[in-house]
Coordinates of C-alpha atoms and ligand atoms in Angstrom, one line a residue:
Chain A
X1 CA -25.9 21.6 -33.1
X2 CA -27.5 20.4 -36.4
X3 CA -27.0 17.6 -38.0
X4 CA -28.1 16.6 -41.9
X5 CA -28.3 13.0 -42.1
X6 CA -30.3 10.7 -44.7
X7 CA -32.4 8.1 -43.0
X8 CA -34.3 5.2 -44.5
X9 CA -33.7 7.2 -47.5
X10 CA -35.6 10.5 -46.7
X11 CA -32.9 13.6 -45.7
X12 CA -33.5 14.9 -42.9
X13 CA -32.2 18.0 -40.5
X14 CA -32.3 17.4 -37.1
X15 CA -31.6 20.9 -34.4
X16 CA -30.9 20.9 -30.8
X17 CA -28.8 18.2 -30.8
X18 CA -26.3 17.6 -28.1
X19 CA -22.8 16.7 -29.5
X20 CA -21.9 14.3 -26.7
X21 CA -25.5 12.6 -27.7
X22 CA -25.0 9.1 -30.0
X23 CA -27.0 8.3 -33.0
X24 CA -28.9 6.0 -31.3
X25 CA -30.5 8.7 -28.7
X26 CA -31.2 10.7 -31.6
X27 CA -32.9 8.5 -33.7
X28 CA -35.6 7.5 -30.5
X29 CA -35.6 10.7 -29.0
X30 CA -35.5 13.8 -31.6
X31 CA -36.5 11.3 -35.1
X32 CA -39.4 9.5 -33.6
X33 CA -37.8 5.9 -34.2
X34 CA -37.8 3.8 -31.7
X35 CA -36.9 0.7 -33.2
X36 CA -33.5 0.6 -32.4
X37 CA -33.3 -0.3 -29.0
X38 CA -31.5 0.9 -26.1
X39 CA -30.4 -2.0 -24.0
X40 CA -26.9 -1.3 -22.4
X41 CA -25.2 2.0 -24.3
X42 CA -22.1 -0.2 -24.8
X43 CA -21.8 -2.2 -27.8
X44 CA -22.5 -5.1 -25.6
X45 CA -26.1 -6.4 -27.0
X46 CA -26.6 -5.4 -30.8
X47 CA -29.9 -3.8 -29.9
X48 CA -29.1 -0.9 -31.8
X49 CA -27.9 -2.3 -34.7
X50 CA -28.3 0.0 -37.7
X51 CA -26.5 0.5 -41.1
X52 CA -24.5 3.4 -41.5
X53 CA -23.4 4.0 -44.8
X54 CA -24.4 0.2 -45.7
X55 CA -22.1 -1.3 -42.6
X56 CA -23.9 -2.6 -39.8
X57 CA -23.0 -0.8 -36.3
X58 CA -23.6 0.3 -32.9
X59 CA -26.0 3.2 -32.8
X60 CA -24.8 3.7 -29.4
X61 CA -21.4 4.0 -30.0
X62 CA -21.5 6.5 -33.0
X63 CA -21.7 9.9 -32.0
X64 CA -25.0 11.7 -33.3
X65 CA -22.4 14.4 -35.0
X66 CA -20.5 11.7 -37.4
X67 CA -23.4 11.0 -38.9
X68 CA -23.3 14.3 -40.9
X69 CA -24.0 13.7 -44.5
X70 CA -23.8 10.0 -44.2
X71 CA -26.4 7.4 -44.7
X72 CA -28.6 5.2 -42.2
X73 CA -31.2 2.5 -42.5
X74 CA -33.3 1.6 -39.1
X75 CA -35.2 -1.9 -38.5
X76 CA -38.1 0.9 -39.8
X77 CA -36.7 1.0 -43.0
X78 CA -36.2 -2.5 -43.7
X79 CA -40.2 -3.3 -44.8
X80 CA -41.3 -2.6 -48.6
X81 CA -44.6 -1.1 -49.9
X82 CA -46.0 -4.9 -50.1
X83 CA -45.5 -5.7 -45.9
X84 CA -42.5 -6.9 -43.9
X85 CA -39.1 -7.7 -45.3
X86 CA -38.6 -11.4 -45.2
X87 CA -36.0 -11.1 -42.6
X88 CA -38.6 -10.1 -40.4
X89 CA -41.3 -12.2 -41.9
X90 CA -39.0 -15.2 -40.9
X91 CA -38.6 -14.2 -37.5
X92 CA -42.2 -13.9 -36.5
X93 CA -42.8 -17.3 -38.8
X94 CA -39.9 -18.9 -36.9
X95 CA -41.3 -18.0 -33.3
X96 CA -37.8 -16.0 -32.7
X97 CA -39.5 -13.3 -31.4
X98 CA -40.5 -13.2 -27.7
X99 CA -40.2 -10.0 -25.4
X100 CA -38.6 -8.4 -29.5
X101 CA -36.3 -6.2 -27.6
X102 CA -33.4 -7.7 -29.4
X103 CA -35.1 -8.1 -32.7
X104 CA -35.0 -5.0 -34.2
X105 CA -30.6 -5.4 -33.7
X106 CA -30.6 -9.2 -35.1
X107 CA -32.7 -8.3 -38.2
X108 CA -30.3 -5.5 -39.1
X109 CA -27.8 -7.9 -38.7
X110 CA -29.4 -10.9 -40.6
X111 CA -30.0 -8.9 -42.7
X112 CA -26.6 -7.4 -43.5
X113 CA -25.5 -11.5 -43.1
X114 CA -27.8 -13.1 -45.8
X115 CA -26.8 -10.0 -48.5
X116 CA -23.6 -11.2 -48.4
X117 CA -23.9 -14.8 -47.4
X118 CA -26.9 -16.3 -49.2
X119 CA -26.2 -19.4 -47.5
X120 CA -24.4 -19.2 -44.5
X121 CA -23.8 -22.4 -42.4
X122 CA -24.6 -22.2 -38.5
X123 CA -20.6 -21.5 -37.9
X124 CA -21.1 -18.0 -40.1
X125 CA -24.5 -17.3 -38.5
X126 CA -23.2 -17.9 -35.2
X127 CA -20.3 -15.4 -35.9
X128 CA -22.0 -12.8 -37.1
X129 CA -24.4 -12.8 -34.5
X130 CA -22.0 -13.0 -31.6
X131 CA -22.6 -9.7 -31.0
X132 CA -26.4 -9.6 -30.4
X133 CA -27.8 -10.9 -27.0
X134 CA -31.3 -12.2 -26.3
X135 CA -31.9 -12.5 -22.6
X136 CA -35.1 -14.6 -23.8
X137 CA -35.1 -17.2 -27.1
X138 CA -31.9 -19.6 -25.4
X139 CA -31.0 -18.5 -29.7
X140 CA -32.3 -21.5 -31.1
X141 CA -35.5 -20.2 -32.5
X142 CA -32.9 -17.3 -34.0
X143 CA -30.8 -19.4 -35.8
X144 CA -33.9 -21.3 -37.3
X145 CA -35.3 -17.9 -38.1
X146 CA -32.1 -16.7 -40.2
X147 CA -31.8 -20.1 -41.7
X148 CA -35.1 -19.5 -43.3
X149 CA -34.9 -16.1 -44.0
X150 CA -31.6 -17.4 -46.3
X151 CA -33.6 -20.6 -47.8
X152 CA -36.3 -18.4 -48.5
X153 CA -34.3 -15.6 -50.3
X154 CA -32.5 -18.4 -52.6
X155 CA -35.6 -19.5 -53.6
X156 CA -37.2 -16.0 -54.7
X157 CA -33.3 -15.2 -56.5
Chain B
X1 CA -19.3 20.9 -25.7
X2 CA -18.4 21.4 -29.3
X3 CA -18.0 19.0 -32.0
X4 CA -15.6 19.8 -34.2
X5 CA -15.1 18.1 -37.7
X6 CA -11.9 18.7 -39.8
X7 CA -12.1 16.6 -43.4
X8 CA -8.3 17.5 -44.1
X9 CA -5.6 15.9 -42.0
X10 CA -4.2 19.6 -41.9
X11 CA -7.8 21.0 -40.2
X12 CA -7.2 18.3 -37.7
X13 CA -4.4 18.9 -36.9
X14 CA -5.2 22.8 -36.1
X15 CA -7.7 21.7 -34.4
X16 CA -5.9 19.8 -32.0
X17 CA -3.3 22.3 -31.2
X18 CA -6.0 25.0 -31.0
X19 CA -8.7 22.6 -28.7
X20 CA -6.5 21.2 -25.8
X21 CA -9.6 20.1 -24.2
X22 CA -10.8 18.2 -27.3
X23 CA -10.9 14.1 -27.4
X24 CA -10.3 13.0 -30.9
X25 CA -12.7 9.9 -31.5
X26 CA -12.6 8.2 -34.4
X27 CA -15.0 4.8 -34.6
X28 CA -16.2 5.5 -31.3
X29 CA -16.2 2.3 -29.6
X30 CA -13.7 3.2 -26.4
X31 CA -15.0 7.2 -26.5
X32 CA -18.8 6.6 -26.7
X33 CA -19.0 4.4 -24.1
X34 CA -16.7 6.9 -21.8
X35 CA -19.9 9.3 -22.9
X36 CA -22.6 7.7 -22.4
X37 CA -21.4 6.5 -18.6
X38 CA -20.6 9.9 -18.0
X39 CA -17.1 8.5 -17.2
X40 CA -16.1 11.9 -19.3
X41 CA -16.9 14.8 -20.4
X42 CA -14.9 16.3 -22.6
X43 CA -15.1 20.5 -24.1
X44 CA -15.0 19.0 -27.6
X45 CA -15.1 16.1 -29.7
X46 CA -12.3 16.0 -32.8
X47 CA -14.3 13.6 -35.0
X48 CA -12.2 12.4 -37.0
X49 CA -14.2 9.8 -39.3
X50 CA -14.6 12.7 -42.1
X51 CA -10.8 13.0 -42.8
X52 CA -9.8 10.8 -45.9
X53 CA -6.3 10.7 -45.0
X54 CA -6.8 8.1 -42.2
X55 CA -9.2 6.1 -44.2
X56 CA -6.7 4.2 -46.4
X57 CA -3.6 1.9 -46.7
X58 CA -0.9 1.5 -48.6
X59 CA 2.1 -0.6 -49.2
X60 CA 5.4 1.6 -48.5
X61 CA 8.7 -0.3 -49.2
X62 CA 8.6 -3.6 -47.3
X63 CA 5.8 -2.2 -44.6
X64 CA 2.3 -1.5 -44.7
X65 CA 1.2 2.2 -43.6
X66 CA -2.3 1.6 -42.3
X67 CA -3.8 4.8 -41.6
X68 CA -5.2 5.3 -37.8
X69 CA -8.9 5.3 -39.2
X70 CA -9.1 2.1 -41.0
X71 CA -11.3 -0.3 -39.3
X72 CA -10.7 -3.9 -38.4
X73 CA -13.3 -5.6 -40.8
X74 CA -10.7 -3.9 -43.4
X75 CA -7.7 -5.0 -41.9
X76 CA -9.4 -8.5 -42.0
X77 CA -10.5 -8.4 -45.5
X78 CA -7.3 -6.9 -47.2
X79 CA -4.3 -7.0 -45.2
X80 CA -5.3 -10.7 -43.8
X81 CA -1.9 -12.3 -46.3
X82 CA 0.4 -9.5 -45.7
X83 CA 0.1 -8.8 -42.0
X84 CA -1.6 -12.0 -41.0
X85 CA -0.7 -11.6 -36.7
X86 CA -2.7 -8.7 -36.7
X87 CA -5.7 -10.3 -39.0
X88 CA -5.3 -12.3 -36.8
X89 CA -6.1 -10.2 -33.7
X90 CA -8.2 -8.2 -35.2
X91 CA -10.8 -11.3 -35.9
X92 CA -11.4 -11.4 -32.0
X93 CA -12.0 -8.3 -31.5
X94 CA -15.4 -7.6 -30.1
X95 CA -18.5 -8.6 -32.6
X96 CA -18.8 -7.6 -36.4
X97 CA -20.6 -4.4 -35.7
X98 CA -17.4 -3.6 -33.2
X99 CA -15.3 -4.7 -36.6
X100 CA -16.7 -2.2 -38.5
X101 CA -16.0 0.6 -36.7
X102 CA -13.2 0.3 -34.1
X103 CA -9.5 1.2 -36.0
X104 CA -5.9 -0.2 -34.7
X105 CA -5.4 4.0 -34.0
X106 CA -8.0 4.0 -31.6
X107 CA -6.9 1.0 -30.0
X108 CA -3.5 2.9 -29.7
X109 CA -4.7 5.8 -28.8
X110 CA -6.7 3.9 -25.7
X111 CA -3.5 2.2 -25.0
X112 CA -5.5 -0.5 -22.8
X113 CA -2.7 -3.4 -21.9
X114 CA -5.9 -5.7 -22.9
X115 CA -5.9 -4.0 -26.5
X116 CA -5.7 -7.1 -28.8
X117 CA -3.9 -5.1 -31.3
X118 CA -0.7 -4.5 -29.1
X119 CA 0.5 -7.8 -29.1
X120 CA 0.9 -8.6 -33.0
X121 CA 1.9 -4.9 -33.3
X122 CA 5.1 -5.1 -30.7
X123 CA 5.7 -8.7 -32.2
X124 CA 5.9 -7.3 -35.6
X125 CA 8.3 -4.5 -35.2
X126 CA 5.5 -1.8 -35.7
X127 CA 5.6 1.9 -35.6
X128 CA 3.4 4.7 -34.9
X129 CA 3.2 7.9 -36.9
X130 CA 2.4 10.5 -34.8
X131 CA 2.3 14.2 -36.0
X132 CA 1.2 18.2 -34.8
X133 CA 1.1 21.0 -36.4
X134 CA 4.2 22.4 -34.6
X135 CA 6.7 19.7 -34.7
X136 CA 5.4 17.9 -37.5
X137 CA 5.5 14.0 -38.2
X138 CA 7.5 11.9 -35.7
X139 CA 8.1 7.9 -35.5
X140 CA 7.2 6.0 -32.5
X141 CA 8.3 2.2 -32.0
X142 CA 5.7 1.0 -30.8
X143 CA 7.6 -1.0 -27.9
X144 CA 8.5 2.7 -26.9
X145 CA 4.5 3.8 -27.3
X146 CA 3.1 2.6 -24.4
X147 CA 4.0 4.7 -20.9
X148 CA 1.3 3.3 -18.6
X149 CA -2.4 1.5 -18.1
X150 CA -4.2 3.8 -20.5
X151 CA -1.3 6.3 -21.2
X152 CA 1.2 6.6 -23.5
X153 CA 4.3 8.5 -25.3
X154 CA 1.6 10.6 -27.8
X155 CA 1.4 14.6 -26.6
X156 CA -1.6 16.2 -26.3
X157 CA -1.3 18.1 -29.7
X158 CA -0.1 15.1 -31.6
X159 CA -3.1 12.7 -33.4
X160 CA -1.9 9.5 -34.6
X161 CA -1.4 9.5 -38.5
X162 CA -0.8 5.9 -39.3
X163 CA 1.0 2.7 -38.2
X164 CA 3.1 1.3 -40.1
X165 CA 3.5 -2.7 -39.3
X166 CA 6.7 -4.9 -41.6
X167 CA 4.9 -7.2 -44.1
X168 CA 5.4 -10.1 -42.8
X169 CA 8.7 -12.2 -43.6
X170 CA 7.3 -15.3 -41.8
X171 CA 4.5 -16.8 -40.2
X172 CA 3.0 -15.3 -37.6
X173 CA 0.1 -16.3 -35.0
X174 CA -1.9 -14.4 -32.5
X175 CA -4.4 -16.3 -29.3
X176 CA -6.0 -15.2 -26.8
X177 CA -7.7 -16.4 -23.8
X178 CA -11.7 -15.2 -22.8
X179 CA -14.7 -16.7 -21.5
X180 CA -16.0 -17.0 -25.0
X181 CA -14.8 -16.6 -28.6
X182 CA -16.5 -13.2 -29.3
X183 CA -16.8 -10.2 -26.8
X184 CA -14.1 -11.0 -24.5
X185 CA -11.3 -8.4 -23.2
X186 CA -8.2 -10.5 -23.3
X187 CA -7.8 -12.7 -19.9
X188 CA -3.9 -12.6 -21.9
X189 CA -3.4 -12.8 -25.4
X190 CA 0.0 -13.2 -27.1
X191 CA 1.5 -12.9 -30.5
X192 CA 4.7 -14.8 -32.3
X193 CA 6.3 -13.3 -35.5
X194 CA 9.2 -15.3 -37.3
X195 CA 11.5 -13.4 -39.5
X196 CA 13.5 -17.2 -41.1
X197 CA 15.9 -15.4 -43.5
X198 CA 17.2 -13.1 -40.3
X199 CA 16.9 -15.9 -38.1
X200 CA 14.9 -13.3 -35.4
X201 CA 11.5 -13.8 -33.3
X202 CA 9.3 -11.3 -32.3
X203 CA 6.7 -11.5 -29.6
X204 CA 4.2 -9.6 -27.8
X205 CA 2.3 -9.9 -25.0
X206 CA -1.5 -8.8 -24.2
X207 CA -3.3 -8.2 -21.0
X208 CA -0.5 -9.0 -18.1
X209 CA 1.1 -6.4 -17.0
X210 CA 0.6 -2.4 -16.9
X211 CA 1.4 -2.0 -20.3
X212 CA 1.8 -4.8 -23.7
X213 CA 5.0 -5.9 -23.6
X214 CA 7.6 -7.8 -25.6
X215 CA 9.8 -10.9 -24.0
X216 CA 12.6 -10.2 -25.2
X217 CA 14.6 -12.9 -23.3
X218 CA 12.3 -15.5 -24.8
X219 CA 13.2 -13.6 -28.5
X220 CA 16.4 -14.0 -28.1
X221 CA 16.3 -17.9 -27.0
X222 CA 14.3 -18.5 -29.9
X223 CA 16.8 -16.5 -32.5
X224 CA 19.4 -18.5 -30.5
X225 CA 18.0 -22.5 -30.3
X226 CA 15.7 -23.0 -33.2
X227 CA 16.7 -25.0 -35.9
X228 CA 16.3 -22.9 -38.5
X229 CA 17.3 -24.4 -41.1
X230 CA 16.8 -28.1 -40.0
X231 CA 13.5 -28.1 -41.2
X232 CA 12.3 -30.6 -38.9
X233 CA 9.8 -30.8 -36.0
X234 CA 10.0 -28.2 -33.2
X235 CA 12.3 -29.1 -30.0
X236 CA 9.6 -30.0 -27.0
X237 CA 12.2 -28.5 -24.9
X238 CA 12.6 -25.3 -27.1
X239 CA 9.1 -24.9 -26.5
X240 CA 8.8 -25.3 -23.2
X241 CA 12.0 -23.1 -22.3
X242 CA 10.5 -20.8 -24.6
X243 CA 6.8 -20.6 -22.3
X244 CA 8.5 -20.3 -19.4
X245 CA 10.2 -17.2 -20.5
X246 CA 7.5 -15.7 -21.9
X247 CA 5.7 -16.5 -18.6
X248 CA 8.5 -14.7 -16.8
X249 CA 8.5 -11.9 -18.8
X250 CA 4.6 -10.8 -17.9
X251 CA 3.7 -9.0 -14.5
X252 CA 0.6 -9.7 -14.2
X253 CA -2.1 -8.8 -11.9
X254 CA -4.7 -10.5 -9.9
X255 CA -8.2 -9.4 -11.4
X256 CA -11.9 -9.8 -12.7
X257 CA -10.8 -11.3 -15.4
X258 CA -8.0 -13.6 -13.9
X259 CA -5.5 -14.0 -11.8
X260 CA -2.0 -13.3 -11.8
X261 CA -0.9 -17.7 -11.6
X262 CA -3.4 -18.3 -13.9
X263 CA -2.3 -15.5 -16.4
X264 CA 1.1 -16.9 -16.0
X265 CA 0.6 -20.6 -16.9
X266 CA -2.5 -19.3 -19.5
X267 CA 0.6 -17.7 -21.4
X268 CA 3.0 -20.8 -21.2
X269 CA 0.6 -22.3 -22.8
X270 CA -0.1 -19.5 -25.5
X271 CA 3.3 -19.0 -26.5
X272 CA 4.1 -22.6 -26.9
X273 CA 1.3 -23.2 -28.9
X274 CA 1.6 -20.1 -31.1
X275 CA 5.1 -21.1 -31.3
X276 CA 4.3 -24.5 -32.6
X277 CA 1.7 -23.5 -35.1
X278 CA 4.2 -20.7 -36.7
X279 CA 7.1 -23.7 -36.7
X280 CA 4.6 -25.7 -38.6
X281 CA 3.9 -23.4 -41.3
X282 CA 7.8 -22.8 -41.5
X283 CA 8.7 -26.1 -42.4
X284 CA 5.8 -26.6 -44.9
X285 CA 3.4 -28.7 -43.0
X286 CA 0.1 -27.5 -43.2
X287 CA -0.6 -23.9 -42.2
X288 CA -3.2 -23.5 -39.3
X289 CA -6.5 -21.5 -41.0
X290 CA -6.5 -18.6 -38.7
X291 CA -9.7 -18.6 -37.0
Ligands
FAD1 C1 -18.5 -4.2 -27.0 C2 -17.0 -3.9 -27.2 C3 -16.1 -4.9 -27.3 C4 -14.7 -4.6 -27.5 N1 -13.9 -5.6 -27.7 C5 -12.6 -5.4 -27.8 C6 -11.7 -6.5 -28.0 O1 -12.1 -7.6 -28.1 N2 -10.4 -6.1 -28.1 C7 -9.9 -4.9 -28.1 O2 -8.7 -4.6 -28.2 N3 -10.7 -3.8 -27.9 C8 -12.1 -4.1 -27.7 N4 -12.9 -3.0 -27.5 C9 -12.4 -1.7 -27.4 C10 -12.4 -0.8 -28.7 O3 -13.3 -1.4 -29.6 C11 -11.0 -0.8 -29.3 O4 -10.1 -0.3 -28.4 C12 -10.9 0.0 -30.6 O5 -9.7 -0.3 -31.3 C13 -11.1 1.5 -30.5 O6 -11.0 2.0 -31.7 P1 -12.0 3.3 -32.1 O7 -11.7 3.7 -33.5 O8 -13.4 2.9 -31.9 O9 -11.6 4.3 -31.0 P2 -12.2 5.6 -30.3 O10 -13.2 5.1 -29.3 O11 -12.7 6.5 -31.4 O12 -11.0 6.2 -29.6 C14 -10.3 5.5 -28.7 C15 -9.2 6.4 -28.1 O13 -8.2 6.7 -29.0 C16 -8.1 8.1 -29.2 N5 -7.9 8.3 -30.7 C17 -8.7 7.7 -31.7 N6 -8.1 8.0 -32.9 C18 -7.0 8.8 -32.6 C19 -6.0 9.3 -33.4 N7 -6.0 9.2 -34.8 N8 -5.0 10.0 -32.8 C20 -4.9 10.1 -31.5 N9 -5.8 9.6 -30.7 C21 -6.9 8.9 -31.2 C22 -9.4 8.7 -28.7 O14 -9.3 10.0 -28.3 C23 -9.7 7.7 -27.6 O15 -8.9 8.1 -26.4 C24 -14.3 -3.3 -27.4 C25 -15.2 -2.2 -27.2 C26 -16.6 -2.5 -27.1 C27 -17.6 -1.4 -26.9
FES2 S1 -27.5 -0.5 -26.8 FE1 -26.0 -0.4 -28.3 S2 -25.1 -2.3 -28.2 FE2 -26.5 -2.4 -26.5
FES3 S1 -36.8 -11.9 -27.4 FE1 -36.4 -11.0 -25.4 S2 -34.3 -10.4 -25.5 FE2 -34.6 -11.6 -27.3

């Protein structure tokens, strides 16, 4: 089937796609966008993490089809014209990044957190990253990344 | 396979009478995973996400009417005061990017006995609104909607409409036990609902036993033995009385997740403790935040 979908901002038509296929296949495999990353097809991990219409979710657990007309950002469409968002400028800053197969989910994810919670204490951070697994930081080097992804943003409002 | 993508409630419901082989999904999280195992493989997919019926919720009478597609970050974020068992639940449901797209209709129309929706939904006096384009709109109590692990009284050209859960007259309180406070399939789970003016208690039970289930036994001791309008501490020995009941009132199974003793004594201990924090809010001592 084909399916119209807006990504990082650009529409886009996408053919040949298999209606039992999620969004997260078609975004690596017919897009050319491997950030998101396919860890466990489950929901499990947060790998996958990408907005869809402005919420984040599980690539792999949204069907390629019901993302007809709607609206997704990838981990690719996070950096600006002048480099890295600071999301991701904190995580490579705060040495959170080690085999990165995670990263590209808990970005999204910070991300979505600092929008809404400039300031979020480690009992919100810890919440709304329950759903991403890193097999490799033991986290702390992650929650020191988004609490300086936040300090920093306050300080450039 | 086909995907098939009705935006009117009226196109869906065609399309479920004309596409028997068609699995409705709706945020995906039960269904997609089902796909991507190859656990199924269904002739069609009935997406349902594009139908603004389901999308919404209103207030009708003395119940909210949630419609089957709302998701649980919704129900968190708006309905948290008026329907606060099933906020409840619906806070320890998977992760946030679970929240965001997994709806109380899908968790009906899965009909898992681990669903962490059942429990506040049975406690609460809920029912489901089911409807086909042949027989039209029919309401299911929801003690009456579950038939089975997995199955339950919905036909196969009905979709679920709505739910409609009584705002509620009292305090209510949802736990439930897991290895960990996010990402857990309920070891056992269990929900209290007090209704003071009609002096009546509601419960549910989560994860023990083929299907959720209510204990009615325990309901009726509580509508019986509390002292409702004493105002004073709750009875140690209504409590207790009241956990064993509940415990009785589960069949539970030996597991991955647990066993059958330890789901047993695990709800005891819910239902007391439930009990005890819905008691405290009735008489005015501090209400629990709902974590
Ligand atoms: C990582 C992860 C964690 C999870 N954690 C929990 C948890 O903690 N607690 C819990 O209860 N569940 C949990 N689940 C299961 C799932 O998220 C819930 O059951 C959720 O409520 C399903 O809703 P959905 O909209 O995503 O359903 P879908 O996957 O879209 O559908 C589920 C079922 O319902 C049917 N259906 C959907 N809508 C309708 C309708 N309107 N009419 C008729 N049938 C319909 C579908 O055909 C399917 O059989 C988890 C799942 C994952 C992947
Ligand atoms: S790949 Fe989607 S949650 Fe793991
Ligand atoms: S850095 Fe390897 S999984 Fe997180």
């Amino acid at each position: 089937m084909r399916v119209n979908v807006t990504v990082n901002g650009s529409a886009a038509t996408v053919d040949d796609v298999w209606e039992g296929e999620s969004l997260l296949y078609m975004l690596r495999e017919r897009m050319g966008l491997p950030g998101s990353k396919n860890a466990c097809e489950q929901g499990e991990c947060g790998s996958c993490t990408v907005y869809l219409d402005g919420l984040p979710v599980c690539s792999c657990l949204v069907a390629a089809g019901q993302a007809e007309g709607r609206a997704v950002r990838t981990v690719e469409g996070l950096a600006g014209a002048d480099g890295l968002d600071p999301v991701q400028r904190a995580f490579v800053d705060a040495g959170a990044v080690q085999c990165g197969f995670c990263t590209p989910g808990l970005i999204v994810q910070t991300h979505d957190l600092i929008n809404r919670v400039p300031d979020p204490d480690d009992a919100e951070i810890r919440e709304a990253l329950a759903g991403n697994l890193c097999r490799c930081t033991g986290y702390e080097k992650i929650l020191d990344a988004v609490r300086l992804a936040a300090a920093r943003r306050r300080e450039d409002a | 396979m086909e995907f098939l993508r009705p935006t009117t409630w009226d196109d869906a419901l065609a399309a479920r009478a004309a596409h028997p082989g068609a699995l409705p999904i709706q945020g995906g999280t039960d269904v997609m995973v089902e796909l991507n195992f190859d656990v199924r493989r269904p002739a069609a997919l009935l997406d349902l996400t594009g139908v603004a019926e389901l999308r919404g919720w209103d207030a009708d009478g003395d119940a909210i009417r949630i419609g089957a597609g709302v998701p649980y970050a919704r129900i968190i974020a708006e309905l948290g005061g008026r329907l606060p068992g099933l906020a409840q639940a619906a806070r320890t449901v998977g992760s946030p990017q679970i929240r965001n797209r997994g709806t109380v209709g899908g968790n009906l129309g899965a009909a898992s006995p681990a669903g962490d929706s059942h429990p506040p939904l049975l406690a609460s006096g809920a029912t489901v609104e089911a409807e086909s384009a042949a027989r039209g709109v029919r309401e299911i109590p929801v003690g009456e909607f579950y038939t089975g692990p997995k199955r339950s009284a919905l036909e196969p050209d009905e979709l679920i409409r709505a739910i409609r859960v009584p705002t509620a007259p009292g305090p209510q309180y949802f736990a439930k036990i897991g290895t960990r406070n996010a990402m857990v399939i309920a070891v056992c789970s269990f929900a209290v609902a007090l209704d003071p003016a009609r002096r009546r208690a509601g419960t549910g039970i989560g994860s023990a036993g083929p299907t959720p289930l209510r204990a009615r036994e325990a309901e009726d001791f509580l509508a019986a033995h509390l002292d409702w309008d004493g105002g004073g501490p709750l009875d140690d020995v209504v409590a207790r009385k009241f956990g064993d009941l509940v415990a009785g009132a589960a069949s539970p199974i030996d597991d991955v997740r647990g066993t059958a003793a330890y789901r047993g004594h695990a709800l005891g201990v819910l239902a007391r403790r439930t009990l005890g924090w819905a008691w405290r809010e009735h008489t005015g001592q501090t209400r629990r935040e709902a974590s």
